[in-house]
Coordinates of C-alpha atoms (C1' of nucleotides) in Angstrom, one line a residue:
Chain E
X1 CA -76.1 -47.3 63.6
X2 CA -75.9 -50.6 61.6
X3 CA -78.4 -52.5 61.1
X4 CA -76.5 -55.9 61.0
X5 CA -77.5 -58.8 59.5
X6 CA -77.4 -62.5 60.8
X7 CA -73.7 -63.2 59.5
X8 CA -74.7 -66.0 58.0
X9 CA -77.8 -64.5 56.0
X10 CA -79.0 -61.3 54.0
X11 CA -82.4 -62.8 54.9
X12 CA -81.7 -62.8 58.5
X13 CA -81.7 -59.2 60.3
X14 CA -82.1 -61.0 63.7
X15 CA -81.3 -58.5 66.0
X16 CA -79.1 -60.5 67.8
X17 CA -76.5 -59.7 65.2
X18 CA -77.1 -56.6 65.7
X19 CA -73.4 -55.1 66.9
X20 CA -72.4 -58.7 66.2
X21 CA -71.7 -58.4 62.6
X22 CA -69.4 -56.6 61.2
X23 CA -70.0 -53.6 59.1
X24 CA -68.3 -54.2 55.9
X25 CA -65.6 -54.1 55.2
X26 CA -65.1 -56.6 57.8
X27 CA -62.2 -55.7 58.7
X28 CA -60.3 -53.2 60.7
X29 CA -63.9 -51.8 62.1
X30 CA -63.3 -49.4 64.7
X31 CA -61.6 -50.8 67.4
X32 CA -62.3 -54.6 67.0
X33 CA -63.4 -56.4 64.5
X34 CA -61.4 -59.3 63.2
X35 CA -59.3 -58.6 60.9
X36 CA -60.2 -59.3 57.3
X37 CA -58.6 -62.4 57.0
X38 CA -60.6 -63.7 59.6
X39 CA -64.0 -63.6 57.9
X40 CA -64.4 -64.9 54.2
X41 CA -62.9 -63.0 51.4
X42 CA -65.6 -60.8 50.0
X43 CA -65.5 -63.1 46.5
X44 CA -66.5 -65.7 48.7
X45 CA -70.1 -67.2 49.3
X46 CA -70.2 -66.8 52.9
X47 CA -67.9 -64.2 53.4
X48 CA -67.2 -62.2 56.2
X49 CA -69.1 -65.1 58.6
X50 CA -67.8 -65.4 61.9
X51 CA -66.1 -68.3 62.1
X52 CA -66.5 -71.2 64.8
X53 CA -63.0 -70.9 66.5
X54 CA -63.4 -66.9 66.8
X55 CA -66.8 -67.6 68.5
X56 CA -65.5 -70.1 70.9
X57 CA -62.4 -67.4 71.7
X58 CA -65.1 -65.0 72.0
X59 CA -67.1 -66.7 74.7
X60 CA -64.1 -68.1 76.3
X61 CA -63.3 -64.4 76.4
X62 CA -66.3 -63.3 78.5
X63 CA -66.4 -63.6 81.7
X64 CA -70.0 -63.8 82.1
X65 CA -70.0 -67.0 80.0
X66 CA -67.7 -69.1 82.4
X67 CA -70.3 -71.2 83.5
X68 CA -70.8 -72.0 79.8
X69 CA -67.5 -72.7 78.3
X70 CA -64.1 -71.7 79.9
X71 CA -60.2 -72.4 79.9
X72 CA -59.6 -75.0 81.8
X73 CA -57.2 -77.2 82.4
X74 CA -54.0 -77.0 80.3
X75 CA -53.0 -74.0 77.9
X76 CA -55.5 -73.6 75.4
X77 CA -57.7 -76.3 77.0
X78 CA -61.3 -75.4 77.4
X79 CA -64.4 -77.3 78.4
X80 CA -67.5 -76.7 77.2
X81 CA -70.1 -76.7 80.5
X82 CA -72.9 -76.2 78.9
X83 CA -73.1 -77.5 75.4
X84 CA -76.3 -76.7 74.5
X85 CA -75.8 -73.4 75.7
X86 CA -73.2 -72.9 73.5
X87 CA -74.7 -74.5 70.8
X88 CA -77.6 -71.9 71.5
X89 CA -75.5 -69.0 71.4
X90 CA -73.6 -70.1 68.2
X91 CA -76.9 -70.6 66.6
X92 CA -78.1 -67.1 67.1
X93 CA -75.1 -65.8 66.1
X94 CA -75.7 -67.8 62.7
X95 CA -79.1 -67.4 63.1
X96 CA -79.1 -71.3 63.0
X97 CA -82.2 -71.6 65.2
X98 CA -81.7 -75.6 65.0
X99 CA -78.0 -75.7 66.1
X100 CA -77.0 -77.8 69.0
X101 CA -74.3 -79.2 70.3
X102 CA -74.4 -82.3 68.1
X103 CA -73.9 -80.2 64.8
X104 CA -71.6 -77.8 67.0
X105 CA -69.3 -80.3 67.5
X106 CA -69.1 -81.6 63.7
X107 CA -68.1 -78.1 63.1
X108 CA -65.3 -78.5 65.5
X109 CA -64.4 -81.6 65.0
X110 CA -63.5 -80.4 61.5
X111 CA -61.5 -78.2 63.0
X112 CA -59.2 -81.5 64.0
X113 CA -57.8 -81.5 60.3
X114 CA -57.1 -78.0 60.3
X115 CA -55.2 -78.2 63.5
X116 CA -57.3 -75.5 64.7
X117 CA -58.6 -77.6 67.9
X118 CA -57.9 -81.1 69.0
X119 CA -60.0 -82.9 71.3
X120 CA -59.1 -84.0 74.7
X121 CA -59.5 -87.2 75.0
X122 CA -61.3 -88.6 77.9
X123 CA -62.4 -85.4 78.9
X124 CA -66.4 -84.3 78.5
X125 CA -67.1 -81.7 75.9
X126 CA -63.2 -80.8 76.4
X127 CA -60.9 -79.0 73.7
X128 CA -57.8 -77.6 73.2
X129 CA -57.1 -74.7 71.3
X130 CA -53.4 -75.0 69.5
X131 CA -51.8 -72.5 70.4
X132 CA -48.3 -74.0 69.7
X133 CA -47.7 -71.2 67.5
X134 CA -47.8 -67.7 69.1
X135 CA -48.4 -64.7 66.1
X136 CA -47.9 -61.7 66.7
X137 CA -50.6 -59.8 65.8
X138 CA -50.8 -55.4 65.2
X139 CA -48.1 -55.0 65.4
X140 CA -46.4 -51.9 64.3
X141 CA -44.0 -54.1 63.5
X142 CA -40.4 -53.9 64.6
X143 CA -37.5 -55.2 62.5
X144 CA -37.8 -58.3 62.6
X145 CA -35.0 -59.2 60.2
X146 CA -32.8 -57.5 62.3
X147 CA -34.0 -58.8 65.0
X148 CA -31.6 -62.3 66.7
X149 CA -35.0 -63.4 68.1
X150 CA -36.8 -63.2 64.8
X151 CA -34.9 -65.9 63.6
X152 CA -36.4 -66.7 60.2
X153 CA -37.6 -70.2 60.1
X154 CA -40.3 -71.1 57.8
X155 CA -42.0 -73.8 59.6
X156 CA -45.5 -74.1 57.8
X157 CA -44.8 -72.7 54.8
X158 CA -44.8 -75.6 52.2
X159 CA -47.5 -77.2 53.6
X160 CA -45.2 -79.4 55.4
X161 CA -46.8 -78.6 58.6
X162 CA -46.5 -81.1 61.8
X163 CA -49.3 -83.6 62.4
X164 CA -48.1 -83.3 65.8
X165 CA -50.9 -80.7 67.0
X166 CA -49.1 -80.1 70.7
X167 CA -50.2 -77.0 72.3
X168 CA -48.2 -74.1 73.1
X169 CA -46.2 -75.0 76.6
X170 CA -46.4 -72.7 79.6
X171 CA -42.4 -72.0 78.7
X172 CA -43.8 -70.8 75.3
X173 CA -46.1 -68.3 76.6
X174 CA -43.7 -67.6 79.3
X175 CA -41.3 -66.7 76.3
X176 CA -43.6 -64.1 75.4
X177 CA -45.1 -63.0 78.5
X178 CA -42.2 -63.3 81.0
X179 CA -43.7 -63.8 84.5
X180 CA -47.1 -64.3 83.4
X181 CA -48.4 -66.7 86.0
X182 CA -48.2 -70.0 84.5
X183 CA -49.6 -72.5 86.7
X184 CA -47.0 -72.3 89.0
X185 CA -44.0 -73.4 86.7
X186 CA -42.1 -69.8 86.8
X187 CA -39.4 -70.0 84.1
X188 CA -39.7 -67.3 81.8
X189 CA -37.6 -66.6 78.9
X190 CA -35.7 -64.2 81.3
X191 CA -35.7 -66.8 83.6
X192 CA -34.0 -68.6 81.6
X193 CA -31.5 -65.9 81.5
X194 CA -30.7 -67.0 77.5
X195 CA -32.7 -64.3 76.2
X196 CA -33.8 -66.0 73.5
X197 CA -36.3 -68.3 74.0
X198 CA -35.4 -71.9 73.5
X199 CA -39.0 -72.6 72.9
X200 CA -42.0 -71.9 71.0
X201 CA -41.3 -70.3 67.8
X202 CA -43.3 -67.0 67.2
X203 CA -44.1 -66.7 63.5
X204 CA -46.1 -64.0 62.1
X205 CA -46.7 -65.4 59.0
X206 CA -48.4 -68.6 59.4
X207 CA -51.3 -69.4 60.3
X208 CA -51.7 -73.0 60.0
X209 CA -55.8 -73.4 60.4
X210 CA -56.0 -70.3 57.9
X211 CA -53.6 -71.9 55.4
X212 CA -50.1 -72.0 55.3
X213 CA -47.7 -69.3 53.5
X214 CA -46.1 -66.1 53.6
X215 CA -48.8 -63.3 53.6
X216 CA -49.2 -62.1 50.7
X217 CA -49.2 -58.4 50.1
X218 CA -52.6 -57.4 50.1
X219 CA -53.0 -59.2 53.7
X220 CA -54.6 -57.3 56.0
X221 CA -51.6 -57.9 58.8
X222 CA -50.0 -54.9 56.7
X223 CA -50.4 -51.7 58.8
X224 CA -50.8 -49.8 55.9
X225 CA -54.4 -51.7 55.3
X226 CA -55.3 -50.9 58.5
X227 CA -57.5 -48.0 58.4
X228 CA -57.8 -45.7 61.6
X229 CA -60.4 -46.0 64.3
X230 CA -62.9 -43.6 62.8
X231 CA -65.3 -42.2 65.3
X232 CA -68.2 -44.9 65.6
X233 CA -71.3 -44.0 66.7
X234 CA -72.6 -45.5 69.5
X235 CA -75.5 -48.4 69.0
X236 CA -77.4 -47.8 71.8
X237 CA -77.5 -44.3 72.4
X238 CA -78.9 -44.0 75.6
X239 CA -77.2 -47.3 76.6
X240 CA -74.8 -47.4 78.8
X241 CA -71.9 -49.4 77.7
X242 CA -70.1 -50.1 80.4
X243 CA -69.4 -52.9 82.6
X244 CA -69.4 -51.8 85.8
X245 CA -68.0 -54.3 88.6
X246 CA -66.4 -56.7 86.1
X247 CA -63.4 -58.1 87.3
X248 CA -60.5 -57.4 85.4
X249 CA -60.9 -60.2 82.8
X250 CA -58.9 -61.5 79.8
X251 CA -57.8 -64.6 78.4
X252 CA -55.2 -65.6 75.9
X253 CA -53.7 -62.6 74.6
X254 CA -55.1 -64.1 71.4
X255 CA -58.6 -62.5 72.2
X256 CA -58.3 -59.9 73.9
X257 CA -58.1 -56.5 73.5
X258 CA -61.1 -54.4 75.2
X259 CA -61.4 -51.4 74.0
X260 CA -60.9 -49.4 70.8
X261 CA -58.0 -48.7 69.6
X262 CA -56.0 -47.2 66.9
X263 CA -55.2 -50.6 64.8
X264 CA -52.1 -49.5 63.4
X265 CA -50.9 -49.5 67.1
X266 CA -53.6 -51.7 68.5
X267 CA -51.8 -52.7 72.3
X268 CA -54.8 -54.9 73.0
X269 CA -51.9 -56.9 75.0
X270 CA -52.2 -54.3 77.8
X271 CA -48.3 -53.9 77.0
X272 CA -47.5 -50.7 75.2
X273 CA -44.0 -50.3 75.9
X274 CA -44.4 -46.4 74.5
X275 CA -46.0 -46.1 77.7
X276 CA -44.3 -45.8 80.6
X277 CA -47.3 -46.6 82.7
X278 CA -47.8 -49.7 80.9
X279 CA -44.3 -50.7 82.9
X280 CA -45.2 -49.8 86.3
X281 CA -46.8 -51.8 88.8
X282 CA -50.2 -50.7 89.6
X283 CA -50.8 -49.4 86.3
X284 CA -54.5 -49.1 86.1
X285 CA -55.6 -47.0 83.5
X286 CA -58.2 -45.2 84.5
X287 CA -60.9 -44.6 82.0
X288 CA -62.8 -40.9 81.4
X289 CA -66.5 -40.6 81.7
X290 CA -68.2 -42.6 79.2
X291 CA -65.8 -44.5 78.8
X292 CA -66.3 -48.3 78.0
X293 CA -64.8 -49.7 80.2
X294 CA -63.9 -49.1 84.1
X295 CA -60.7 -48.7 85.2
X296 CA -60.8 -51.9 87.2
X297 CA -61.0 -53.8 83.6
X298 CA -57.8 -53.6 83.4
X299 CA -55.7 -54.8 85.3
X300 CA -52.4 -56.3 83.7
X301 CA -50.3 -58.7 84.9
X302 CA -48.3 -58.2 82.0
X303 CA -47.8 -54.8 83.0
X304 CA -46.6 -56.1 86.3
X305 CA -44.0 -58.4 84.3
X306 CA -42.8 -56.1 82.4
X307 CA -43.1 -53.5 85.3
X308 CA -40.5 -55.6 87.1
X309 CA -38.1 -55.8 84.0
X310 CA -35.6 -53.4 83.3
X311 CA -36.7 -52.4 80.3
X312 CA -36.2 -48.9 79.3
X313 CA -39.5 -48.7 77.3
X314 CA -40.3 -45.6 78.8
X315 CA -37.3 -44.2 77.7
X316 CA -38.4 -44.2 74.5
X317 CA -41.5 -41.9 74.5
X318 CA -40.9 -39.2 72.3
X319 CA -40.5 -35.9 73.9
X320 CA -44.2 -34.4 74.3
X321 CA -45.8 -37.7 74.3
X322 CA -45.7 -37.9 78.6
X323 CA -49.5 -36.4 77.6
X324 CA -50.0 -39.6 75.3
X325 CA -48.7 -41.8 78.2
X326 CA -50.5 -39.7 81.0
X327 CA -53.6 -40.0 79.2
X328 CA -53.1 -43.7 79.4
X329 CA -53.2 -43.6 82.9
X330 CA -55.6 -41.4 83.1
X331 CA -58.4 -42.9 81.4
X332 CA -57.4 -41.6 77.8
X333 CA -57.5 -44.4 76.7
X334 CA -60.0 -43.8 74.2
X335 CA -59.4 -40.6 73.1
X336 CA -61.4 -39.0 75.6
X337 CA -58.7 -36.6 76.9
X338 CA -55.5 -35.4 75.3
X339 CA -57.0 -34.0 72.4
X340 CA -58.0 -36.6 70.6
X341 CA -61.9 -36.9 69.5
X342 CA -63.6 -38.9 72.4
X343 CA -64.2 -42.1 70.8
X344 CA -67.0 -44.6 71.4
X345 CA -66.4 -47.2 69.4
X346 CA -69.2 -49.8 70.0
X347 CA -67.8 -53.2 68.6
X348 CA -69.2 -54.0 65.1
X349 CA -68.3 -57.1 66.4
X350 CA -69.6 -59.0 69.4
X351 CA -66.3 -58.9 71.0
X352 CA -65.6 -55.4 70.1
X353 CA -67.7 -54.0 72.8
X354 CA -65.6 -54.9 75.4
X355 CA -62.5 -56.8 73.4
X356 CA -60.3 -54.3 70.7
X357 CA -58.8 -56.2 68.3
X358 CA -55.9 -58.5 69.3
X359 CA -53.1 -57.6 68.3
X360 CA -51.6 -60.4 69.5
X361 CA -52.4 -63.5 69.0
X362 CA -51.5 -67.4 69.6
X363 CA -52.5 -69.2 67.3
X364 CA -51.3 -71.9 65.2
X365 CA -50.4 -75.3 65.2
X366 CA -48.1 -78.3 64.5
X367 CA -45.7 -77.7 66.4
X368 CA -44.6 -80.5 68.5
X369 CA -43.3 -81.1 71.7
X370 CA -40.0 -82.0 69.5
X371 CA -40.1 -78.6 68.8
X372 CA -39.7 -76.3 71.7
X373 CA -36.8 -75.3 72.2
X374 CA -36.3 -74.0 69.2
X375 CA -35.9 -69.8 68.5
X376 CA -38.7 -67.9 68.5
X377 CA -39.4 -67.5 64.9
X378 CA -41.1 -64.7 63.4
X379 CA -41.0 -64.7 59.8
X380 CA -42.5 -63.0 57.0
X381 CA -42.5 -59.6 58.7
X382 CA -40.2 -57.9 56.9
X383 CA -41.2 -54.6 54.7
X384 CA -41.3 -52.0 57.1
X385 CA -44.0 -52.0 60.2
X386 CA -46.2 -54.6 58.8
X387 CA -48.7 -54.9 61.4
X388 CA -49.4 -58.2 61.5
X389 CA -53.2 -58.4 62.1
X390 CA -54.2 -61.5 63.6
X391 CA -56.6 -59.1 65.3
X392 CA -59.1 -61.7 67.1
X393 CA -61.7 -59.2 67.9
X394 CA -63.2 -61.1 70.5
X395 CA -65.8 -59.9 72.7
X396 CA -68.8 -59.2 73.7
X397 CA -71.0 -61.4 72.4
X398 CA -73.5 -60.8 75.0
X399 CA -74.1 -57.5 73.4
X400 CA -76.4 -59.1 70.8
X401 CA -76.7 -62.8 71.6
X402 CA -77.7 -62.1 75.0
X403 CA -74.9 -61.9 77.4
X404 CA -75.7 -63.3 80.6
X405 CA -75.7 -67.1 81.1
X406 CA -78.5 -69.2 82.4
X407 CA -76.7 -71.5 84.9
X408 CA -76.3 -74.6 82.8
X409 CA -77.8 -76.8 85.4
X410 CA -80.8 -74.8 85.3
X411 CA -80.7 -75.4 81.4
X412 CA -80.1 -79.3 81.8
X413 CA -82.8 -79.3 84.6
X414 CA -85.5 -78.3 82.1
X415 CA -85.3 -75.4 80.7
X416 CA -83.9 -77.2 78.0
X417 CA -86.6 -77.5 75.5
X418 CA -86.4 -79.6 72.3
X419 CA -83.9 -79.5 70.0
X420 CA -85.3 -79.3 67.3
X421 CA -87.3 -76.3 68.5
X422 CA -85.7 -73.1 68.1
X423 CA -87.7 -71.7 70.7
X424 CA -84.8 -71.7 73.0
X425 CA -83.2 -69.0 71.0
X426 CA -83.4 -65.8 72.3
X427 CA -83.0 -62.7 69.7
X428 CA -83.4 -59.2 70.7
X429 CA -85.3 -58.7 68.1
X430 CA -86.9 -60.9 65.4
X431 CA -88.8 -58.9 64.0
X432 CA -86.3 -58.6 60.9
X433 CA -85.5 -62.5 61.0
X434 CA -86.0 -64.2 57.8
X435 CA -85.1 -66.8 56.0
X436 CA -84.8 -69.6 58.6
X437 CA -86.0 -67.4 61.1
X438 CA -89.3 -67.0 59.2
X439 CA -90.1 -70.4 60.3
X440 CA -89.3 -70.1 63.8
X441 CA -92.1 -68.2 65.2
X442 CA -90.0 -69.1 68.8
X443 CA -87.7 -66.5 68.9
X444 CA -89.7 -64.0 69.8
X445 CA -91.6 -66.1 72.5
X446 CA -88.2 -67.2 73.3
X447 CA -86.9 -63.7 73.6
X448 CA -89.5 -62.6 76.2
X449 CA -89.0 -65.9 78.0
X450 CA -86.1 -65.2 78.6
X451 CA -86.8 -61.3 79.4
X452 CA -89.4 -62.5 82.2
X453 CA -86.6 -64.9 83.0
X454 CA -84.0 -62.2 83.7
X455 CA -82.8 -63.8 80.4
X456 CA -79.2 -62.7 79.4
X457 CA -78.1 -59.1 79.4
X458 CA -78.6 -58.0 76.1
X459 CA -75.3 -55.5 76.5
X460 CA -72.5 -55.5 78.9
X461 CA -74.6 -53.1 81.5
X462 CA -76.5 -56.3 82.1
X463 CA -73.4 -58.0 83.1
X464 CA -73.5 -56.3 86.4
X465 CA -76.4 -57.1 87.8
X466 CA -75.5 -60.7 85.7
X467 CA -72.9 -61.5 88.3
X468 CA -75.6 -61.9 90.6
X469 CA -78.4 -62.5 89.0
X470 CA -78.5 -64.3 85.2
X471 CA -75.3 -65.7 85.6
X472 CA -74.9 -68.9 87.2
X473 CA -73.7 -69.3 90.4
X474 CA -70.9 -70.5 91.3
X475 CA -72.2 -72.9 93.1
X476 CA -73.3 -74.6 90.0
X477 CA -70.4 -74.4 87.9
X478 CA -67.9 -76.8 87.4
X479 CA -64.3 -76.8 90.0
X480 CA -62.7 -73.8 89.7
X481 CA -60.8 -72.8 86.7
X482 CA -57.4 -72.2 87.1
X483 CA -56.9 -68.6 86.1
X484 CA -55.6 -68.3 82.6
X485 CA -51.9 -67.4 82.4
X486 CA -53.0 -65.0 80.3
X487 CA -56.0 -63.7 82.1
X488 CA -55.9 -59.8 82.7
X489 CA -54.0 -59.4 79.8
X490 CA -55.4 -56.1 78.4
X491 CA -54.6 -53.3 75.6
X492 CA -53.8 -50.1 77.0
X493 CA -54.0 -46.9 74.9
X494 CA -52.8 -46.6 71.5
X495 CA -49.2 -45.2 71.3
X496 CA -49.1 -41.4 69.9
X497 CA -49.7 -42.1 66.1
X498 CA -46.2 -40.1 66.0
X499 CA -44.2 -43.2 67.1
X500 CA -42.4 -44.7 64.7
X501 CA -44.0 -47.8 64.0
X502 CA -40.2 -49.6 63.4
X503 CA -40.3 -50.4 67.6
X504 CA -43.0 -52.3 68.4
X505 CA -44.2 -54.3 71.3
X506 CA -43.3 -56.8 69.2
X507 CA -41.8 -57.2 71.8
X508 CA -42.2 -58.6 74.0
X509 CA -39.4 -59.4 73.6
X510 CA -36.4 -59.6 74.6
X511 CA -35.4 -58.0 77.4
X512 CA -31.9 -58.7 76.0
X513 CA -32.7 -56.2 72.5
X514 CA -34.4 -53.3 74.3
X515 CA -31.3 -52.0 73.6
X516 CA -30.9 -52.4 70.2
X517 CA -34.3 -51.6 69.8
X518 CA -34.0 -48.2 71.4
X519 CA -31.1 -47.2 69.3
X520 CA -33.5 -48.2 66.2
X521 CA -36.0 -45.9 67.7
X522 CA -33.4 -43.0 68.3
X523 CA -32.5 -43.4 64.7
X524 CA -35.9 -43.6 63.5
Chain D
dT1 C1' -70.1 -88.9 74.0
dC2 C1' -67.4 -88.8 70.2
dC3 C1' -66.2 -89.6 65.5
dG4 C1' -66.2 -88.7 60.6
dG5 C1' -68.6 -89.5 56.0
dA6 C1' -71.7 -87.5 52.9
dA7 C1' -74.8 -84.3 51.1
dT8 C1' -76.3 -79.7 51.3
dT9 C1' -76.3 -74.9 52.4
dT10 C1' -74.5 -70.3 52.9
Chain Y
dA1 C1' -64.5 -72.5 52.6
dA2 C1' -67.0 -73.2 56.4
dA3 C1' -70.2 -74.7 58.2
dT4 C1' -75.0 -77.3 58.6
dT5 C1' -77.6 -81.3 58.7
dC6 C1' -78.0 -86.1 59.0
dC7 C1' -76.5 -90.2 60.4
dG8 C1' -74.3 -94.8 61.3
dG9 C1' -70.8 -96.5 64.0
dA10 C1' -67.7 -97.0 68.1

DNA sequence: TCCGGAATTT
DNA sequence: AAATTCCGGA
């Protein structure tokens, strides 16, 4: 068990980082963990820190925090419902007992220059997240080079990026996830019948709010620097970690990804084209005893899509792999059955718990509305299988910062305390807190506050009983949220280590290449 | 409510 | 580097 530190202090042992932190290395933990590149490089002062954004993601991630922040509105778009609860729950994760919304939202608001997030303007603690570039992320990758779609544009590189900050269009995630719902629009890049997309570019080596430029070689988005999902012990033994009766749950294929996974074939994107399950309709994998998560988690539209394309991704199994593919429907998901090593890989990370890594993930910026219509771009992929690891492990957070959500209009209507006081924070455990924590003699008042309070669920069991109880009703949440055109999206089981690693979902793509893709497998 | 400068911290 | 903290201004 790790005994996690507040990510932003070897002082702090707050429990609430507890399964929130990352073990170090960082990266590549077991199943979910952002990749390195996500956290600070080791050299630097505050490495390995969760950064704002993935926290956000993360929350945006979790069902049980909808009444606190969710997607709403247009792509990428998300509102804030409760700000001090947000600001509450980023503060524990920093162990930043005095964080609110005000110094929240300097944080994001310096995200504006990095074209990470953009404000909406004229709407209330509403941002948008700007996903105008989608990256592929974990990719085993394909061959890109060879690939028509992979046209190699280098739009960031240079620095040069676009001030214009537009998000990713429907059409661009509709490029990528054909038939995804998308509001209702319906063109996908099939639709469109031009097989490539004339949108959004998909680049795999930029990363506009993480710096522009090709990755170098030592990035973690090379497969080969992804180390294998070693058995993890679980946490809480005795726990249960499981979420029963959640709805099948995702949001942009960015952060998603429930469940451990194999990172060099990390399908967090619920599409794992070695799989011919992952293409039919229905497809439900069913998890084994013990395993995280329920079979009803998963759900995949994406599956569906792709289920009602002709693509011959099943085809391509190797021979003796059906048991790979049948364990994917069968709740092998994790390793449980099929001979692998059961695997309970409780999330180093927050999100991990519930969320594998991404493999996939849209991220980026600058491009403008100018620029749709251009190819999908993916760039910088070449060398052989570079799995590009944009892996936003994003997850449970309510693991250690609590989980369940106080309705926010029970916060505003008093629970609210001052903010200056820290006593609002809720920890698992202090006991370890120092540093800043020393002087907040709150937390553990505020922990059993919240315990007599129903508080949050401290791990996703709690979610359950959460959909009733902690969380807020629905009554007291904001107008519906239009579901996420990438809600449901979820990984399925890790492909049989034996696949070639030259085919990847990359994907996604292009119904129009199966073929040549195929024929790269057969060769392979 | 939102913005962004400035200083400071991690 | 990425916040955190503080704060004056719109």
């Amino acid at each position: 068990m790790h005994l996690l530190r507040c990510s932003g202090s070897m002082d702090c042992n707050c429990v609430s980082d507890l399964l929130l932190t990352p073990p170090v290395p960082a990266l590549w933990t077991p199943g979910f963990a952002f990749p390195d590149w996500a956290y600070k490089p080791e050299s630097s002062p505050g490495s390995r820190q969760i950064q704002l954004w993935h926290f956000i993601l993360e929350l945006l991630q979790k069902e049980e925090y909808q009444g606190v922040i969710a997607w709403q509105g247009d792509y990428g778009e998300f509102v804030i419902k409760d700000p001090d609860e947000v600001a509450r729950l980023w503060g524990i994760r920093k162990c930043k007992p005095h964080m609110n919304y005000d110094k929240l939202s300097r944080a994001l608001r310096y995200y504006y220059n990095k074209r990470i997030l953009h404000k909406t303007k004229g709407k209330r603690f509403t941002y948008k997240f700007n996903f105008s570039k989608v990256v592929l992320v974990n990719y085993p990758l394909l061959d890109m080079a060879s690939s028509p779609f992979l046209l190699a544009q280098n739009h960031f590189n240079g620095g040069a990026a676009t001030t214009d900050c537009s998000p990713v269009t429907p059409e661009a995630l509709q490029s990528l996830f054909p038939r995804l719902p998308d509001s209702g629009r319906g063109t996908t890049l099939f639709d469109r019948g031009t097989g490539a997309p004339e949108g959004d570019k998909l680049r795999l080596d930029t990363f506009p709010f993480l710096g522009s430029g090709p990755i170098p070689s030592s990035s973690p988005f090379y497969p080969d620097l992804a180390p294998m999902c070693p058995p993890c012990p679980n946490p809480f033994p005795g726990r249960k970690v499981l979420i029963e009766g959640a709805p099948c749950y995702s949001k942009p294929p960015s952060m998603l990804g429930p469940y451990p996974r194999n990172p060099a074939f990390d399908y967090s994107w619920g599409f794992n084209p070695y799989l011919p399950g992952a293409l039919s309709l229905n497809n439900c994998p069913k998890l084994p005893p013990g395993s995280l998560y329920p079979s009803h988690f998963y759900p995949n539209p994406l599956q569906s899509s792709l289920a009602q394309l002709p693509h011959p991704f099943s085809s391509l199994l190797p021979p003796g792999d059906t048991a790979g593919a049948e364990r994917a429907q069968t709740g092998g998901a994790n390793g449980s059955v099929g001979g692998q090593a059961p695997r309970l890989c409780i999330p180093s990370y927050p999100g991990s718990l519930l969320q594998g890594r991404t493999e996939m993930g849209i991220l980026g910026s600058g491009m403008g509305e100018r620029e749709r219509g251009e190819n999908i771009n993916i760039t910088g992929v070449a060398g052989g299988g570079i799995g590009v690891g944009l892996g936003l492990g994003l997850g449970s957070l309510g693991l250690a910062s609590g989980g369940g959500v106080q309705s926010p209009s029970d916060r505003r209507a008093g629970m609210k305390q001052d903010p200056g006081s820290d006593s609002e924070l809720e920890i698992t455990d202090l006991s370890d807190c120092s540093s800043e924590n020393e002087n907040e003699p709150d937390f553990h008042a505020s922990q059993e506050k919240e315990n007599r309070m129903g508080g949050r669920p401290h791990i996703p069991e709690a979610k359950t009983a959460g959909l009733g109880g902690t969380l807020p009703q629905l009554s007291s949440l904001p107008p519906s949220i239009s579901p996420h055109p990438l809600k449901s999206l979820v990984p399925l089981t890790p492909p049989p280590p034996s696949l070639p690693t030259s085919l990847s979902p990359s994907l996604i793509l292009v119904e129009r290449h199966r073929e040549t893709e195929t024929l790269k497998l057969t060769h392979s």
